[in-house]
Amino acid sequence: MTTVLIADDQPMQRFGFRMLLESQDDMTVVGEAGNGNEAVHLVSRHHPDVVLMDIRMPGLDGIEATRRIIASGARTRILIVTTFDLDEYAYDGLRAGASGFLVKDALPEELLAGIRAVAAGDAVVAPTLTRRLLDAFVHHLPAVPGARAASDPRISALTEREREILTVIGEGWSNTEIATRLHLAESTVKTHVTRILAKTGARDRVQAVILAYDTRLVTPM
């Protein structure tokens, strides 16, 4: 059973999410928060598997709430769900440790699939937003002229093959695409991805994409 906390300042929005989630045999809502402070408190109390986190809330916003939850060492994963098709703060949420980003007008099955993916340790970003989200993200990267990716301590332990796979993850390739284009079994790709996450300390695939940009394995087009 996947336990979910809903953090949104709109009561009707929380009610709609609750009705949808509790219609599923494998999900249950353990709490609702109207702001970031409540979300942080309820996570420490209930230890949910997933938080549906709005970004713009009164008081402590969803970005800082995400940062505090992740910094606490909680195993809870954060799925940002926002009204805007590209919120200017979304990349901050992902850097803070969120495992995904969806918009509130996503189809119910897309939201449910996103929750299940995040709960299982995967990551999800709305397909129509991925490119624009990355474009927004890379404009905030620090300038590191002349820096060599291989010298970055976060990826120095990667093998050549693992660095290659991290690069194409950063370019948005799925496991299936990596397997096909690099002539590998998909199970081998999954093993490489698991090792990359373990060696770099990335929580999930979204964090791996951010790492690929941070270390300049991938650069803006």
mmCIF file of C-alpha atoms in Angstrom:
data_model
loop_
_atom_site.group_PDB
_atom_site.id
_atom_site.type_symbol
_atom_site.label_atom_id
_atom_site.label_comp_id
_atom_site.label_asym_id
_atom_site.label_seq_id
_atom_site.Cartn_x
_atom_site.Cartn_y
_atom_site.Cartn_z
ATOM 1 C CA MET A 1 0.000 0.000 0.000
ATOM 2 C CA THR A 2 1.388 3.402 -1.034
ATOM 3 C CA THR A 3 0.801 6.104 1.571
ATOM 4 C CA VAL A 4 0.367 9.652 0.289
ATOM 5 C CA LEU A 5 0.339 13.097 1.905
ATOM 6 C CA ILE A 6 -1.380 15.912 0.006
ATOM 7 C CA ALA A 7 0.144 19.391 0.427
ATOM 8 C CA ASP A 8 -1.936 22.091 -1.283
ATOM 9 C CA ASP A 9 -3.451 25.343 -0.025
ATOM 10 C CA GLN A 10 -6.730 24.800 -1.898
ATOM 11 C CA PRO A 11 -9.200 22.630 0.083
ATOM 12 C CA MET A 12 -11.164 21.625 -3.021
ATOM 13 C CA GLN A 13 -7.968 20.580 -4.770
ATOM 14 C CA ARG A 14 -6.999 18.429 -1.787
ATOM 15 C CA PHE A 15 -10.489 16.925 -1.759
ATOM 16 C CA GLY A 16 -10.231 16.052 -5.458
ATOM 17 C CA PHE A 17 -6.841 14.409 -4.999
ATOM 18 C CA ARG A 18 -8.100 12.464 -1.978
ATOM 19 C CA MET A 19 -11.157 11.158 -3.851
ATOM 20 C CA LEU A 20 -8.982 10.002 -6.742
ATOM 21 C CA LEU A 21 -6.293 8.363 -4.613
ATOM 22 C CA GLU A 22 -8.680 6.605 -2.262
ATOM 23 C CA SER A 23 -10.497 5.090 -5.239
ATOM 24 C CA GLN A 24 -7.344 3.014 -5.790
ATOM 25 C CA ASP A 25 -6.818 -0.311 -4.033
ATOM 26 C CA ASP A 26 -3.079 0.314 -3.619
ATOM 27 C CA MET A 27 -3.129 3.889 -2.261
ATOM 28 C CA THR A 28 -4.239 5.624 0.916
ATOM 29 C CA VAL A 29 -4.082 9.273 2.008
ATOM 30 C CA VAL A 30 -2.488 9.666 5.448
ATOM 31 C CA GLY A 31 -2.840 13.412 5.772
ATOM 32 C CA GLU A 32 -3.446 16.815 4.202
ATOM 33 C CA ALA A 33 -1.421 20.001 4.594
ATOM 34 C CA GLY A 34 -2.404 23.545 3.623
ATOM 35 C CA ASN A 35 1.138 24.915 3.685
ATOM 36 C CA GLY A 36 4.767 23.846 3.775
ATOM 37 C CA ASN A 37 5.144 23.917 7.546
ATOM 38 C CA GLU A 38 2.222 21.542 7.955
ATOM 39 C CA ALA A 39 3.683 19.282 5.259
ATOM 40 C CA VAL A 40 7.052 19.049 7.029
ATOM 41 C CA HIS A 41 5.344 18.310 10.352
ATOM 42 C CA LEU A 42 3.027 15.660 8.904
ATOM 43 C CA VAL A 43 5.862 13.930 7.062
ATOM 44 C CA SER A 44 7.752 13.552 10.344
ATOM 45 C CA ARG A 45 4.598 12.191 11.959
ATOM 46 C CA HIS A 46 3.254 9.837 9.286
ATOM 47 C CA HIS A 47 6.326 9.011 7.145
ATOM 48 C CA PRO A 48 4.334 8.786 3.886
ATOM 49 C CA ASP A 49 5.805 7.143 0.807
ATOM 50 C CA VAL A 50 4.944 10.132 -1.405
ATOM 51 C CA VAL A 51 4.004 13.786 -0.916
ATOM 52 C CA LEU A 52 1.968 15.545 -3.600
ATOM 53 C CA MET A 53 3.548 18.973 -3.144
ATOM 54 C CA ASP A 54 2.161 22.217 -4.506
ATOM 55 C CA ILE A 55 4.770 24.926 -5.039
ATOM 56 C CA ARG A 56 2.994 28.158 -4.192
ATOM 57 C CA MET A 57 1.577 27.947 -0.684
ATOM 58 C CA PRO A 58 1.342 30.568 2.088
ATOM 59 C CA GLY A 59 4.123 30.760 4.640
ATOM 60 C CA LEU A 60 6.638 28.046 3.874
ATOM 61 C CA ASP A 61 6.331 27.229 0.167
ATOM 62 C CA GLY A 62 6.626 23.819 -1.444
ATOM 63 C CA ILE A 63 10.243 24.346 -2.497
ATOM 64 C CA GLU A 64 11.525 24.979 1.012
ATOM 65 C CA ALA A 65 9.267 22.276 2.419
ATOM 66 C CA THR A 66 10.775 19.814 -0.072
ATOM 67 C CA ARG A 67 14.286 20.901 0.878
ATOM 68 C CA ARG A 68 13.590 20.416 4.587
ATOM 69 C CA ILE A 69 11.955 17.016 4.131
ATOM 70 C CA ILE A 70 14.875 15.743 2.045
ATOM 71 C CA ALA A 71 17.446 17.253 4.425
ATOM 72 C CA SER A 72 15.794 15.464 7.344
ATOM 73 C CA GLY A 73 16.800 12.139 5.822
ATOM 74 C CA ALA A 74 13.205 11.043 5.364
ATOM 75 C CA ARG A 75 12.620 8.256 2.858
ATOM 76 C CA THR A 76 9.541 10.114 1.643
ATOM 77 C CA ARG A 77 9.613 11.065 -2.024
ATOM 78 C CA ILE A 78 8.216 14.328 -3.330
ATOM 79 C CA LEU A 79 6.089 14.701 -6.458
ATOM 80 C CA ILE A 80 5.563 18.365 -7.317
ATOM 81 C CA VAL A 81 2.095 19.031 -8.721
ATOM 82 C CA THR A 82 1.518 22.615 -9.814
ATOM 83 C CA THR A 83 -1.126 24.667 -11.588
ATOM 84 C CA PHE A 84 1.325 26.116 -14.078
ATOM 85 C CA ASP A 85 2.527 24.261 -17.167
ATOM 86 C CA LEU A 86 6.014 25.582 -16.417
ATOM 87 C CA ASP A 87 6.420 27.136 -13.004
ATOM 88 C CA GLU A 88 9.562 29.248 -12.693
ATOM 89 C CA TYR A 89 10.294 27.545 -9.396
ATOM 90 C CA ALA A 90 9.955 23.964 -10.666
ATOM 91 C CA TYR A 91 13.663 23.474 -11.298
ATOM 92 C CA ASP A 92 14.351 24.653 -7.734
ATOM 93 C CA GLY A 93 12.035 21.948 -6.483
ATOM 94 C CA LEU A 94 13.880 19.267 -8.425
ATOM 95 C CA ARG A 95 17.227 20.515 -7.163
ATOM 96 C CA ALA A 96 15.807 20.499 -3.648
ATOM 97 C CA GLY A 97 15.252 16.772 -4.022
ATOM 98 C CA ALA A 98 11.830 16.283 -5.600
ATOM 99 C CA SER A 99 11.486 13.127 -7.674
ATOM 100 C CA GLY A 100 9.069 14.485 -10.232
ATOM 101 C CA PHE A 101 6.998 17.313 -11.649
ATOM 102 C CA LEU A 102 3.450 17.167 -13.008
ATOM 103 C CA VAL A 103 0.745 19.735 -13.715
ATOM 104 C CA LYS A 104 -2.610 19.639 -11.967
ATOM 105 C CA ASP A 105 -4.530 19.233 -15.209
ATOM 106 C CA ALA A 106 -2.743 15.957 -15.966
ATOM 107 C CA LEU A 107 -5.114 13.095 -16.668
ATOM 108 C CA PRO A 108 -6.013 11.054 -13.568
ATOM 109 C CA GLU A 109 -4.182 8.022 -14.931
ATOM 110 C CA GLU A 110 -1.059 10.147 -15.493
ATOM 111 C CA LEU A 111 -1.126 11.391 -11.908
ATOM 112 C CA LEU A 112 -1.652 7.882 -10.528
ATOM 113 C CA ALA A 113 1.122 6.490 -12.718
ATOM 114 C CA GLY A 114 3.403 9.308 -11.524
ATOM 115 C CA ILE A 115 2.721 8.517 -7.875
ATOM 116 C CA ARG A 116 3.395 4.814 -8.424
ATOM 117 C CA ALA A 117 6.609 5.545 -10.322
ATOM 118 C CA VAL A 118 7.928 7.887 -7.633
ATOM 119 C CA ALA A 119 6.937 5.466 -4.852
ATOM 120 C CA ALA A 120 8.868 2.725 -6.648
ATOM 121 C CA GLY A 121 12.015 4.860 -6.693
ATOM 122 C CA ASP A 122 11.719 6.080 -10.258
ATOM 123 C CA ALA A 123 11.261 9.667 -11.382
ATOM 124 C CA VAL A 124 8.675 11.389 -13.515
ATOM 125 C CA VAL A 125 8.448 14.682 -15.358
ATOM 126 C CA ALA A 126 5.464 15.565 -17.532
ATOM 127 C CA PRO A 127 6.624 14.707 -21.089
ATOM 128 C CA THR A 128 5.473 18.034 -22.556
ATOM 129 C CA LEU A 129 7.501 19.912 -19.953
ATOM 130 C CA THR A 130 10.799 18.042 -19.952
ATOM 131 C CA ARG A 131 12.579 20.095 -22.602
ATOM 132 C CA ARG A 132 11.321 23.458 -21.328
ATOM 133 C CA LEU A 133 12.055 22.509 -17.735
ATOM 134 C CA LEU A 134 15.634 21.624 -18.599
ATOM 135 C CA ASP A 135 15.975 24.817 -20.616
ATOM 136 C CA ALA A 136 14.821 26.786 -17.562
ATOM 137 C CA PHE A 137 17.161 24.816 -15.326
ATOM 138 C CA VAL A 138 20.337 25.243 -17.356
ATOM 139 C CA HIS A 139 20.033 29.028 -17.372
ATOM 140 C CA HIS A 140 20.586 28.895 -13.610
ATOM 141 C CA LEU A 141 23.688 26.720 -13.717
ATOM 142 C CA PRO A 142 26.871 28.356 -12.444
ATOM 143 C CA ALA A 143 29.437 29.250 -15.055
ATOM 144 C CA VAL A 144 32.464 26.968 -14.953
ATOM 145 C CA PRO A 145 34.591 27.924 -17.950
ATOM 146 C CA GLY A 146 37.128 25.302 -18.883
ATOM 147 C CA ALA A 147 35.857 22.808 -16.279
ATOM 148 C CA ARG A 148 36.280 19.133 -17.169
ATOM 149 C CA ALA A 149 33.409 16.828 -16.265
ATOM 150 C CA ALA A 150 35.754 13.931 -15.555
ATOM 151 C CA SER A 151 37.429 15.879 -12.742
ATOM 152 C CA ASP A 152 34.206 16.450 -10.821
ATOM 153 C CA PRO A 153 34.336 14.304 -7.654
ATOM 154 C CA ARG A 154 30.669 13.382 -7.979
ATOM 155 C CA ILE A 155 31.338 11.383 -11.131
ATOM 156 C CA SER A 156 35.023 10.538 -10.837
ATOM 157 C CA ALA A 157 34.211 6.991 -9.701
ATOM 158 C CA LEU A 158 32.134 6.222 -12.797
ATOM 159 C CA THR A 159 33.459 3.884 -15.454
ATOM 160 C CA GLU A 160 33.650 5.094 -19.039
ATOM 161 C CA ARG A 161 30.451 3.216 -19.875
ATOM 162 C CA GLU A 162 28.650 4.612 -16.827
ATOM 163 C CA ARG A 163 29.702 8.147 -17.763
ATOM 164 C CA GLU A 164 28.400 7.546 -21.280
ATOM 165 C CA ILE A 165 25.062 6.345 -19.926
ATOM 166 C CA LEU A 166 24.792 9.266 -17.496
ATOM 167 C CA THR A 167 25.366 11.588 -20.449
ATOM 168 C CA VAL A 168 22.504 10.139 -22.494
ATOM 169 C CA ILE A 169 20.242 10.075 -19.429
ATOM 170 C CA GLY A 170 20.927 13.804 -19.266
ATOM 171 C CA GLU A 171 19.895 14.073 -22.898
ATOM 172 C CA GLY A 172 16.551 12.495 -22.058
ATOM 173 C CA TRP A 173 17.007 8.940 -23.341
ATOM 174 C CA SER A 174 14.830 6.242 -21.785
ATOM 175 C CA ASN A 175 16.266 2.859 -20.760
ATOM 176 C CA THR A 176 14.766 1.321 -23.889
ATOM 177 C CA GLU A 177 16.387 3.951 -26.102
ATOM 178 C CA ILE A 178 19.740 3.485 -24.361
ATOM 179 C CA ALA A 179 19.542 -0.279 -24.835
ATOM 180 C CA THR A 180 18.647 0.028 -28.516
ATOM 181 C CA ARG A 181 21.140 2.731 -29.474
ATOM 182 C CA LEU A 182 24.064 1.383 -27.442
ATOM 183 C CA HIS A 183 23.323 -2.263 -28.302
ATOM 184 C CA LEU A 184 22.838 -3.359 -24.698
ATOM 185 C CA ALA A 185 20.274 -5.541 -22.975
ATOM 186 C CA GLU A 186 17.715 -3.441 -21.114
ATOM 187 C CA SER A 187 18.517 -5.348 -17.925
ATOM 188 C CA THR A 188 22.162 -4.307 -18.342
ATOM 189 C CA VAL A 189 21.103 -0.680 -18.740
ATOM 190 C CA LYS A 190 19.040 -0.888 -15.538
ATOM 191 C CA THR A 191 22.075 -2.288 -13.708
ATOM 192 C CA HIS A 192 24.249 0.566 -14.992
ATOM 193 C CA VAL A 193 21.643 3.144 -13.946
ATOM 194 C CA THR A 194 21.417 1.638 -10.457
ATOM 195 C CA ARG A 195 25.202 1.783 -10.106
ATOM 196 C CA ILE A 196 25.322 5.363 -11.399
ATOM 197 C CA LEU A 197 22.761 6.480 -8.824
ATOM 198 C CA ALA A 198 24.622 4.665 -6.038
ATOM 199 C CA LYS A 199 28.046 6.050 -6.980
ATOM 200 C CA THR A 200 26.907 9.640 -7.503
ATOM 201 C CA GLY A 201 24.436 9.799 -4.616
ATOM 202 C CA ALA A 202 21.637 10.846 -6.967
ATOM 203 C CA ARG A 203 18.228 9.934 -5.528
ATOM 204 C CA ASP A 204 16.634 9.125 -8.858
ATOM 205 C CA ARG A 205 16.694 9.760 -12.599
ATOM 206 C CA VAL A 206 15.683 13.417 -12.323
ATOM 207 C CA GLN A 207 18.605 14.066 -9.993
ATOM 208 C CA ALA A 208 20.863 12.214 -12.451
ATOM 209 C CA VAL A 209 19.752 14.560 -15.245
ATOM 210 C CA ILE A 210 20.549 17.567 -13.059
ATOM 211 C CA LEU A 211 23.946 16.062 -12.225
ATOM 212 C CA ALA A 212 24.714 15.582 -15.926
ATOM 213 C CA TYR A 213 24.088 19.295 -16.505
ATOM 214 C CA ASP A 214 25.867 20.384 -13.319
ATOM 215 C CA THR A 215 29.028 18.521 -14.327
ATOM 216 C CA ARG A 216 28.803 19.628 -17.973
ATOM 217 C CA LEU A 217 28.479 16.093 -19.328
ATOM 218 C CA VAL A 218 25.512 17.651 -21.098
ATOM 219 C CA THR A 219 25.418 21.290 -22.152
ATOM 220 C CA PRO A 220 22.526 23.474 -23.356
ATOM 221 C CA MET A 221 21.754 23.243 -27.033
#
